mmCIF file of C-alpha atoms (C1' of nucleotides) in Angstrom:
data_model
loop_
_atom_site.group_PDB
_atom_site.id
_atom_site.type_symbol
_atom_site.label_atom_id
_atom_site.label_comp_id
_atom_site.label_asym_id
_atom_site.label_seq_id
_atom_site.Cartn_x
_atom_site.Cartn_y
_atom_site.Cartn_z
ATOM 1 C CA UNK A 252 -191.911 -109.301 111.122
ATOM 2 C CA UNK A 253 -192.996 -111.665 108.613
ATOM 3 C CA UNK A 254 -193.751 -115.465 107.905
ATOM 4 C CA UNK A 255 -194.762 -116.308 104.388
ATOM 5 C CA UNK A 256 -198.048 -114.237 104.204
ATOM 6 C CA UNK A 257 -196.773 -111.330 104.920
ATOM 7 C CA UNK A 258 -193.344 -112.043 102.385
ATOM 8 C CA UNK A 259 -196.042 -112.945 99.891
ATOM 9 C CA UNK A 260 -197.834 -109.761 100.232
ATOM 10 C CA UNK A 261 -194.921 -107.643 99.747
ATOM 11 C CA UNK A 262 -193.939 -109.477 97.005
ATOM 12 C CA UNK A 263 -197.389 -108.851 95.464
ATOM 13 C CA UNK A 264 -197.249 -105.362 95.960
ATOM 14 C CA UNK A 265 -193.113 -104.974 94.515
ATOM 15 C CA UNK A 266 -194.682 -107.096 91.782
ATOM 16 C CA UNK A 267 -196.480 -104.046 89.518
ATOM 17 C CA UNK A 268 -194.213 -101.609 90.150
ATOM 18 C CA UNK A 269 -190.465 -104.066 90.036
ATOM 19 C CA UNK A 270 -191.400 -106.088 86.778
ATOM 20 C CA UNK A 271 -189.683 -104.758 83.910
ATOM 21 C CA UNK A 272 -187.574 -102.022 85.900
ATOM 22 C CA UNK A 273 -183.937 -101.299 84.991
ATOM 23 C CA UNK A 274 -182.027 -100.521 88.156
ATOM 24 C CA UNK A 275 -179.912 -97.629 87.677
ATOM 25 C CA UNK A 276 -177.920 -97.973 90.553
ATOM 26 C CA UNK A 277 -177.793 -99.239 94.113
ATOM 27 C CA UNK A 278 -176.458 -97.764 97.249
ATOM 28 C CA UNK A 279 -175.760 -100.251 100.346
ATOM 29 C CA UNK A 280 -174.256 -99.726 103.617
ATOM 30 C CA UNK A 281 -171.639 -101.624 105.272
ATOM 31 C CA UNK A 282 -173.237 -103.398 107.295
ATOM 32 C CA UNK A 283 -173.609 -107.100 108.817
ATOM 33 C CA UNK A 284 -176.927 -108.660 108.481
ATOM 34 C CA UNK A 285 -176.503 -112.683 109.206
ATOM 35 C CA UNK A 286 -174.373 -112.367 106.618
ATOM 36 C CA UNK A 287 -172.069 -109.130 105.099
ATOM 37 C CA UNK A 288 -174.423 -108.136 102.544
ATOM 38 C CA UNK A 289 -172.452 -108.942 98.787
ATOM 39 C CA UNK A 290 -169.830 -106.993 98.153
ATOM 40 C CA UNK A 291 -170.361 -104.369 94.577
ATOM 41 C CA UNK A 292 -173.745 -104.759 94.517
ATOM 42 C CA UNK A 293 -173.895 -101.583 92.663
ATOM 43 C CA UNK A 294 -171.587 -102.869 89.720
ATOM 44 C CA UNK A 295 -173.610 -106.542 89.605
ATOM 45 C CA UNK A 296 -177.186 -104.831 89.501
ATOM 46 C CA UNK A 297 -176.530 -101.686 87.467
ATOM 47 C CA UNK A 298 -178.091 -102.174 84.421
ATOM 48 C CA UNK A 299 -180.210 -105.110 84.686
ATOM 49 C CA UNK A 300 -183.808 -105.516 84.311
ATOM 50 C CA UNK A 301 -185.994 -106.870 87.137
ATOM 51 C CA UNK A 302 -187.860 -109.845 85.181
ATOM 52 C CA UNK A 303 -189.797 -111.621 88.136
ATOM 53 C CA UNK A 304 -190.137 -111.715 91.415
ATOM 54 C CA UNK A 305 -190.512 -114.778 93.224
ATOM 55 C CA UNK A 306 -190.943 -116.833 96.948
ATOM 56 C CA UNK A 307 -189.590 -119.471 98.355
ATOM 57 C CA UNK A 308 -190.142 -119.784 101.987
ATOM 58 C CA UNK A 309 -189.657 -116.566 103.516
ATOM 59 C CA UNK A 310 -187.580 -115.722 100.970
ATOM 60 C CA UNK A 311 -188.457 -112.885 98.037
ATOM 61 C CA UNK A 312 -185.980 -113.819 94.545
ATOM 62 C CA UNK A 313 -185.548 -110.981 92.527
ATOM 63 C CA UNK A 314 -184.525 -112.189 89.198
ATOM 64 C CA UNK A 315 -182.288 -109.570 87.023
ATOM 65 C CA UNK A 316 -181.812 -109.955 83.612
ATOM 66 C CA UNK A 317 -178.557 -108.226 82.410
ATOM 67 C CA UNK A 318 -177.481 -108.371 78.828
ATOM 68 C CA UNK A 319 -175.973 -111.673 79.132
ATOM 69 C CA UNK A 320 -176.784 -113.549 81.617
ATOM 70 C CA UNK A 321 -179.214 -114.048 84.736
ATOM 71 C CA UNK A 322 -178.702 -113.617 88.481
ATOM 72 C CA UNK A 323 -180.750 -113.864 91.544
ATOM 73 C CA UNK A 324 -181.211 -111.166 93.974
ATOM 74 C CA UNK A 325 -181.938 -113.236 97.262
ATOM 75 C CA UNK A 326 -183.381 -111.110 100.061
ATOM 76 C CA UNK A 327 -185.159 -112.411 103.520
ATOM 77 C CA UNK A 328 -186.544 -110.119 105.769
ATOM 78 C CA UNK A 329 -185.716 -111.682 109.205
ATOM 79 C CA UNK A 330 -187.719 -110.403 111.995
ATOM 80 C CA UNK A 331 -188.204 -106.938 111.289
ATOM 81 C CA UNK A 332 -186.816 -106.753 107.403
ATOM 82 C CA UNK A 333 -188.869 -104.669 105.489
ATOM 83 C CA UNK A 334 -189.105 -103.767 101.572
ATOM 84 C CA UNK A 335 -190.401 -100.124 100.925
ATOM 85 C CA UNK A 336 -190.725 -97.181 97.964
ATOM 86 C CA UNK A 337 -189.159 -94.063 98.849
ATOM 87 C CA UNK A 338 -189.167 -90.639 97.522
ATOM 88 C CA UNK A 339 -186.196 -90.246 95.345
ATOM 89 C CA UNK A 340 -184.158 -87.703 97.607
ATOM 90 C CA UNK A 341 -185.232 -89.530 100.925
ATOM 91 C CA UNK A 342 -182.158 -89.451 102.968
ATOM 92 C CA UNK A 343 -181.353 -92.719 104.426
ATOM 93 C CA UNK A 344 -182.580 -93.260 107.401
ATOM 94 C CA UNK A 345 -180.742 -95.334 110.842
ATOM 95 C CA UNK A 346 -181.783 -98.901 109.440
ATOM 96 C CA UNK A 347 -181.479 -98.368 106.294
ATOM 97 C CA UNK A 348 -179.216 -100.772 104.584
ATOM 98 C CA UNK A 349 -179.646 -101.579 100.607
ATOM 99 C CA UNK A 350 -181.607 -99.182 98.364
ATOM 100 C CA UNK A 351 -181.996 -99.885 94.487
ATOM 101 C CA UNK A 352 -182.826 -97.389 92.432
ATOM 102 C CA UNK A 353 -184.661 -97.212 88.911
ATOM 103 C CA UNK A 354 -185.972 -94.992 86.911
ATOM 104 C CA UNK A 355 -189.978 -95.311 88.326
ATOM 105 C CA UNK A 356 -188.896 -96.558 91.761
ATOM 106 C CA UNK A 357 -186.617 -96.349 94.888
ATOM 107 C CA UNK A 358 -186.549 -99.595 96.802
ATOM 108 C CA UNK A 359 -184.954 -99.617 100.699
ATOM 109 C CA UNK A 360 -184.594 -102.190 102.342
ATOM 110 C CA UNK A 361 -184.728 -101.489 106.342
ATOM 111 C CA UNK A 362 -183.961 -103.692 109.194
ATOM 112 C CA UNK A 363 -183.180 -102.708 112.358
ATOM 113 C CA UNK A 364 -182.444 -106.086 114.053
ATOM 114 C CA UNK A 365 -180.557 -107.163 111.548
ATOM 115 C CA UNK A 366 -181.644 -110.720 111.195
ATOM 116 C CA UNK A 367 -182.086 -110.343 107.620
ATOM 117 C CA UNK A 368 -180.205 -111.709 104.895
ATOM 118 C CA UNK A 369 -179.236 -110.198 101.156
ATOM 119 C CA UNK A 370 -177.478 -112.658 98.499
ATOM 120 C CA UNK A 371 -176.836 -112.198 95.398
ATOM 121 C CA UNK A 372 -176.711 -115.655 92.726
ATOM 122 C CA UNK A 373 -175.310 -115.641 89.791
ATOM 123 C CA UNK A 374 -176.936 -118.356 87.603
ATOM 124 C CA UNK A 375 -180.410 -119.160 86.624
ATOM 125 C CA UNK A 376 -181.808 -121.569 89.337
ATOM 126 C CA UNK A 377 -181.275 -119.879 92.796
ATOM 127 C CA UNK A 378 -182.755 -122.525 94.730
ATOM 128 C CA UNK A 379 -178.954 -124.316 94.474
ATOM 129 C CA UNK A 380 -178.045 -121.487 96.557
ATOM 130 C CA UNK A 381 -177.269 -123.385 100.022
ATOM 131 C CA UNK A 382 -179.668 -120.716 101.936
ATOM 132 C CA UNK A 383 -182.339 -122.468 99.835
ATOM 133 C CA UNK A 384 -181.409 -126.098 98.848
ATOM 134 C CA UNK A 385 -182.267 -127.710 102.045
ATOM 135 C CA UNK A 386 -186.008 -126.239 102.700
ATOM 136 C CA UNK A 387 -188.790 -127.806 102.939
ATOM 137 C CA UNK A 388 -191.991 -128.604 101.306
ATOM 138 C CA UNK A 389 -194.331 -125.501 100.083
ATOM 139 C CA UNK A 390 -197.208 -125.327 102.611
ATOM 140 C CA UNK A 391 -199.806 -123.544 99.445
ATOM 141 C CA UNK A 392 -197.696 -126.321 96.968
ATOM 142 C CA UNK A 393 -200.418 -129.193 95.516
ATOM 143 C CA UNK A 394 -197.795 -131.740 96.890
ATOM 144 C CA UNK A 395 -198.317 -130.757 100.556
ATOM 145 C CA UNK A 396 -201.229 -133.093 101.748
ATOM 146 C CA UNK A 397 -202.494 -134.482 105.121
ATOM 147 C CA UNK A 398 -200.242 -137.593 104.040
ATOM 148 C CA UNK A 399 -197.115 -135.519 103.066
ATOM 149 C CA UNK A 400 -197.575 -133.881 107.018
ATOM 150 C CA UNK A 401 -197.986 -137.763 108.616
ATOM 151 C CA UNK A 402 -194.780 -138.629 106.591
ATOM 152 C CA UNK A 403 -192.924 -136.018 107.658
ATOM 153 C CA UNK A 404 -194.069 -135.900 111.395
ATOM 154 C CA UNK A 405 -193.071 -139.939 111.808
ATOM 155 C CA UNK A 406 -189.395 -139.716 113.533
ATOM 156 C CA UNK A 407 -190.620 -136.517 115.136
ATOM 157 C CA UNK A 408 -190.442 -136.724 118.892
ATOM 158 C CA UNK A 409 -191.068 -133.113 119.529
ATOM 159 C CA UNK A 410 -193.379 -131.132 120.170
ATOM 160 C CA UNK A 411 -196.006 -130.399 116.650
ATOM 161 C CA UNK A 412 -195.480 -126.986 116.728
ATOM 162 C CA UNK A 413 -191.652 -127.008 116.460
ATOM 163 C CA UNK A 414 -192.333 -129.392 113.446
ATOM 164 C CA UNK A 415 -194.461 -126.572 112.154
ATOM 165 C CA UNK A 416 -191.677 -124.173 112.627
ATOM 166 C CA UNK A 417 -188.712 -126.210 111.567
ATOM 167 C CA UNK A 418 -188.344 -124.921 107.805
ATOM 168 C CA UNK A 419 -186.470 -128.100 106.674
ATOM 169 C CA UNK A 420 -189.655 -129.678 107.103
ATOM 170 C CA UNK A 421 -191.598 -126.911 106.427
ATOM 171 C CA UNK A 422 -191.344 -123.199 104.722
ATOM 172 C CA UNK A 423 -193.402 -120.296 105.932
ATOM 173 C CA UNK A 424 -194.892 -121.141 109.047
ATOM 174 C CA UNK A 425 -193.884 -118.817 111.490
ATOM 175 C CA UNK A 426 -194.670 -118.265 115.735
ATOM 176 C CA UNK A 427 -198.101 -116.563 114.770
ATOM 177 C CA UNK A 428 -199.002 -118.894 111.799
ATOM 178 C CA UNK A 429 -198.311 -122.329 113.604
ATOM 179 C CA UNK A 430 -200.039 -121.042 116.864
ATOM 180 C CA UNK A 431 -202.825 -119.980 114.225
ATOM 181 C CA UNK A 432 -203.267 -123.276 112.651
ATOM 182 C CA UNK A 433 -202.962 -125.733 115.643
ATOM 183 C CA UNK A 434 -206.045 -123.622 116.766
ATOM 184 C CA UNK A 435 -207.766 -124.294 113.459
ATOM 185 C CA UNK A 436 -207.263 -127.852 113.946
ATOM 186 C CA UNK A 437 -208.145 -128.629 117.490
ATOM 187 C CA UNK A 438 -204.824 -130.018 118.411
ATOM 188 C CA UNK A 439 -202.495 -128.629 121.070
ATOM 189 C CA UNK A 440 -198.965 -127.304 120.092
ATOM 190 C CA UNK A 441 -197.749 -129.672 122.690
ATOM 191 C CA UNK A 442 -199.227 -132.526 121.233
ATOM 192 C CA UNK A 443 -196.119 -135.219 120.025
ATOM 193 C CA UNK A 444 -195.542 -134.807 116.459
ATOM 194 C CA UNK A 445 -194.601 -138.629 115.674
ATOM 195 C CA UNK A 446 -198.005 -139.738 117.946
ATOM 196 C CA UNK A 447 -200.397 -137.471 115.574
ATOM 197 C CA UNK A 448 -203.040 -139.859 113.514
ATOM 198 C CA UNK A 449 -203.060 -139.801 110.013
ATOM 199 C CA UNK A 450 -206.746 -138.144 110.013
ATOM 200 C CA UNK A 451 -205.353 -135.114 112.540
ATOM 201 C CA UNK A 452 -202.595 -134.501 110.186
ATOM 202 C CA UNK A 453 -205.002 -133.904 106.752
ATOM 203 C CA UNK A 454 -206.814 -131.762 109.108
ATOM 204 C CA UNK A 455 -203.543 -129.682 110.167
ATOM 205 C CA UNK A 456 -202.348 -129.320 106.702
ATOM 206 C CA UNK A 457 -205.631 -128.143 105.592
ATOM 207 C CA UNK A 458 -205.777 -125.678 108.080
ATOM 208 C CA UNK A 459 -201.960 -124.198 107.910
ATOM 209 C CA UNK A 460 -202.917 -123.905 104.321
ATOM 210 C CA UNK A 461 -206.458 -121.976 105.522
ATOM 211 C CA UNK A 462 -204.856 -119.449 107.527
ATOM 212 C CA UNK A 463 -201.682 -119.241 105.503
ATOM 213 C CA UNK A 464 -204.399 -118.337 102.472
ATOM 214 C CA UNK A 465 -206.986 -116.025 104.474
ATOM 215 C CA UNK A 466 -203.762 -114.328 105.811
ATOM 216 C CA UNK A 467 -202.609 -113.506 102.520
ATOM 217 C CA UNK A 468 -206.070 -112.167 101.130
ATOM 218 C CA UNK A 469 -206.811 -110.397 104.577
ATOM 219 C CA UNK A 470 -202.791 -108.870 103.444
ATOM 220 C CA UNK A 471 -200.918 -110.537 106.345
ATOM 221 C CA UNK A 472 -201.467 -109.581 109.814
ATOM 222 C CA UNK A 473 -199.561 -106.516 111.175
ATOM 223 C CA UNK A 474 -197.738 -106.719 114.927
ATOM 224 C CA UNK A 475 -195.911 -102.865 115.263
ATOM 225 C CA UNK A 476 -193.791 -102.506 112.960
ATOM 226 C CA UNK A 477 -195.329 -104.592 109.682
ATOM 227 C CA UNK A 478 -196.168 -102.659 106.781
ATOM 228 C CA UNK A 479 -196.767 -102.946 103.311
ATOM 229 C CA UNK A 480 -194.639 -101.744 100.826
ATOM 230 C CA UNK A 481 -196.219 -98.775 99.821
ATOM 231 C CA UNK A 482 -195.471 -97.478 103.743
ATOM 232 C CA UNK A 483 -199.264 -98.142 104.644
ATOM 233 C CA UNK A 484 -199.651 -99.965 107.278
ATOM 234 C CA UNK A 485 -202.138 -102.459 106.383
ATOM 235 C CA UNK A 486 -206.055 -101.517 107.258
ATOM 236 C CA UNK A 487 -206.500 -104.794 106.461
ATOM 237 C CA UNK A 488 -204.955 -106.353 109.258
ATOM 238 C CA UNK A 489 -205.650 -110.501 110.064
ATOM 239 C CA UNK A 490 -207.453 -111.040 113.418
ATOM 240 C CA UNK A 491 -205.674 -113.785 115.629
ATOM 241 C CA UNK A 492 -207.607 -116.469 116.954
ATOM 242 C CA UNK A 493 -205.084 -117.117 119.825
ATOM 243 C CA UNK A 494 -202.151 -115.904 119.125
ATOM 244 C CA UNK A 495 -201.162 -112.572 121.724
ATOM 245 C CA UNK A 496 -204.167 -113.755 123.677
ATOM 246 C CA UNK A 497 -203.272 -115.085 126.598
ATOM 247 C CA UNK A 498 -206.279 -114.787 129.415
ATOM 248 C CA UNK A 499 -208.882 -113.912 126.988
ATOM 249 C CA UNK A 500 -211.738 -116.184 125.561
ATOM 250 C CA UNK A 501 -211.188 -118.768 123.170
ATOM 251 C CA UNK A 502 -213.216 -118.046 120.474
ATOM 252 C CA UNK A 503 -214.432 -121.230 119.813
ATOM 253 C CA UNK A 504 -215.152 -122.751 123.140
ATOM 254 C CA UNK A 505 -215.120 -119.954 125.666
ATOM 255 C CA UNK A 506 -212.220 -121.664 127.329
ATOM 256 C CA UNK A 507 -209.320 -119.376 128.525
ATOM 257 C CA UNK A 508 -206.289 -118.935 126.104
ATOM 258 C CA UNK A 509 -202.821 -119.739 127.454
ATOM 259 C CA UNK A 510 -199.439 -119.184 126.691
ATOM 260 C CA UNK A 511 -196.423 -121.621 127.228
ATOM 261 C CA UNK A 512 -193.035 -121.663 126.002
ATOM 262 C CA UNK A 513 -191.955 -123.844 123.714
ATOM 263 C CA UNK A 514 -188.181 -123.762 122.729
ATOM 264 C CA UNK A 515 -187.867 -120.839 123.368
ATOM 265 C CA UNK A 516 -190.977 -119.232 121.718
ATOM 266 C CA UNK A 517 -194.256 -118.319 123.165
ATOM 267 C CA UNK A 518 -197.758 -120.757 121.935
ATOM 268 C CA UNK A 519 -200.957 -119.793 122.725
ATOM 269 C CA UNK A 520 -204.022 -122.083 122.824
ATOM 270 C CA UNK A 521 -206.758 -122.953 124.599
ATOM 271 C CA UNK A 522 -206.247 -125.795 126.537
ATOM 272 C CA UNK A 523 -210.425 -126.771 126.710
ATOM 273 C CA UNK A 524 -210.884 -127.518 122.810
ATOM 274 C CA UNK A 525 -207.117 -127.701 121.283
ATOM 275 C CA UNK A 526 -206.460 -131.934 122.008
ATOM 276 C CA UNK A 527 -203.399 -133.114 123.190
ATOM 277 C "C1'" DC B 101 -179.617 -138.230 113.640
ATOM 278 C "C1'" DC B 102 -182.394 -135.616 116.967
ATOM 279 C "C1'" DG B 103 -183.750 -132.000 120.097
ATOM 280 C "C1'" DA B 104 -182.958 -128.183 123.417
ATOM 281 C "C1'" DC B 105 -180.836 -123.870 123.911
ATOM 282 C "C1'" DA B 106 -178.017 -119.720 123.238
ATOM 283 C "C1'" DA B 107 -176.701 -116.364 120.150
ATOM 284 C "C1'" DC B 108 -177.198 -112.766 116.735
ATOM 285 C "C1'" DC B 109 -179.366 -107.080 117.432
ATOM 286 C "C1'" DT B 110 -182.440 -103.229 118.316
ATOM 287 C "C1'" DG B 111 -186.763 -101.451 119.884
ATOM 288 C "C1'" DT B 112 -190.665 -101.306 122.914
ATOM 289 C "C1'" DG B 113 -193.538 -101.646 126.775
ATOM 290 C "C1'" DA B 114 -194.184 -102.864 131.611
ATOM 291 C "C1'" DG B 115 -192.938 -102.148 136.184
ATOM 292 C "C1'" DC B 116 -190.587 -99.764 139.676
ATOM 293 C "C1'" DT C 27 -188.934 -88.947 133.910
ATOM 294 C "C1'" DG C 28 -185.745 -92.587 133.702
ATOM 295 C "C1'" DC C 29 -183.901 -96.981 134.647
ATOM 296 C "C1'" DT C 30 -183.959 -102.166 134.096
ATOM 297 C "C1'" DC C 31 -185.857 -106.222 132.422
ATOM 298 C "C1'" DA C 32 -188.385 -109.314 129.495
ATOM 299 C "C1'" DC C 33 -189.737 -110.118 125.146
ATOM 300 C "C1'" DA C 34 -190.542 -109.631 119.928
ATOM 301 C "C1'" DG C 35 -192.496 -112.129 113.500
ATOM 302 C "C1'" DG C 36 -186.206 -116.095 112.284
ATOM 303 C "C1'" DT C 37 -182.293 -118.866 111.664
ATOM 304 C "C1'" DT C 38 -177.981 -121.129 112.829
ATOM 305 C "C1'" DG C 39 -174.477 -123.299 115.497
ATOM 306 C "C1'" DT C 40 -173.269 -125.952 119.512
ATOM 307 C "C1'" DC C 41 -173.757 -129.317 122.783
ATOM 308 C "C1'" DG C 42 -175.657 -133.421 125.055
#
DNA sequence: CCGACAACCTGTGAGC
DNA sequence: TGCTCACAGGTTGTCG
């Protein structure tokens, strides 16, 4: 389901509601995400205070305040993750996995493919947490410039858009989002990372931080299953460019949008104006 | 070190 | 209607 603008947009809307909420208890399934999800979770939350959430990457950090000490709920939603309020007696439904509940608020989490991931770290910094202490740069961050990008794409020999993918290199971008942002910057996906100029890479990191932004204020863009975490699912919904349009017109140029694989994943972009 | 690929798991839509 | 197949927003481990 979601790359960072849609993680960022749930976090926005857990945000009013989460901050300052004591969990009263938690109830959590036995089941295997990529990982077991931690063990007791109902004896390590119970009681604590929901202080903050925060992002890293496609990851949402709950941090819990308990009377002594700190600890970091770690949750990421995988490909079809999702964070939602409930009604207080809503029975748990098939993919239904963690719920916390407080006094205002019942939080599920649901995933049915089970490529999420729920950690739990004690301690005040969570990004020591190994999930988190080899990512890479912040794509909205200040430090991310067209000359951070040409650094980072110089041993590269493959293919841009698995640069743009690779979150040691870089957090956030996702299939849609890189596909999105090559667009934006005229260059194809299959265009040789280490070959890009200096000038094409200010012009990609301006644009993966344009659509990453306008994604986020349009309230991410919704493929099936995405919604928000109020259970709407979004009206606001971000148009792709190129992305999922394979045979239609490029926007831009009139030139016909195609897909290709690239490890594994599908690209889309038009051939005509998107450089090589 | 780097890159390509399979694997994890369920749901959905297309095609027959 | 019902079956099979390909594919779907992510990450990690393995192998060459």
């Amino acid at each position: 389901m979601p790359e960072l603008p849609e993680v960022e947009v749930c976090r926005q809307g857990l945000l009013p509601r989460l901050t300052g909420a004591r969990i009263r208890s938690v109830r959590q399934r036995p089941v295997c995400l990529r990982q077991p999800l931690p063990e007791g979770l109902d004896s390590i939350l119970a009681g604590r205070q929901v202080r903050d959430i925060r992002r890293r990457g496609k990851y949402l950090l709950f941090a819990c305040q308990g009377s002594n000490d700190l600890g970091y709920l770690i949750v990421h939603l995988g490909m079809s993750g999702c964070l939602h309020f409930v009604a207080p007696e809503t029975p748990m439904q098939r993919h239904d996995h963690l719920e916390l509940r407080m006094e205002q608020a019942v939080l599920r989490y649901t995933d049915p493919r089970r490529f999420g991931l729920v950690l739990w770290y004690p301690g005040e910094d969570p990004e020591q947490h190994p999930a988190l202490a080899s990512l890479g740069i912040e794509p909205l961050s200040t430090s991310f410039t067209g000359a951070y990008l040409h650094g980072a794409v110089q041993r590269r020999h493959t293919a841009i858009k698995n640069v743009l993918m690779d979150a040691h290199t870089l957090v956030g971008v996702g299939n849609i989002y890189a596909s999105e942002s090559l667009f934006r910057a005229e260059l194809s996906p299959r265009h040789v990372a280490c070959r890009l100029a200096g000038s094409d890479c200010c012009r990609l990191a301006q644009a993966i931080r344009l659509t990453l932004e306008q994604a986020i204020a349009a309230g991410g863009s919704s493929l099936r299953d995405y919604r928000h975490s109020d259970g709407g699912c979004g009206h606001f919904q971000l148009e792709c460019a190129v992305y999922g349009k394979a045979g239609q017109d490029c926007p831009r140029c009139g030139g016909q949008i195609v897909k290709i694989r690239q490890a594994g994943r599908s690209s889309f972009y038009c051939p005509d104006c998107q450089r090589e």
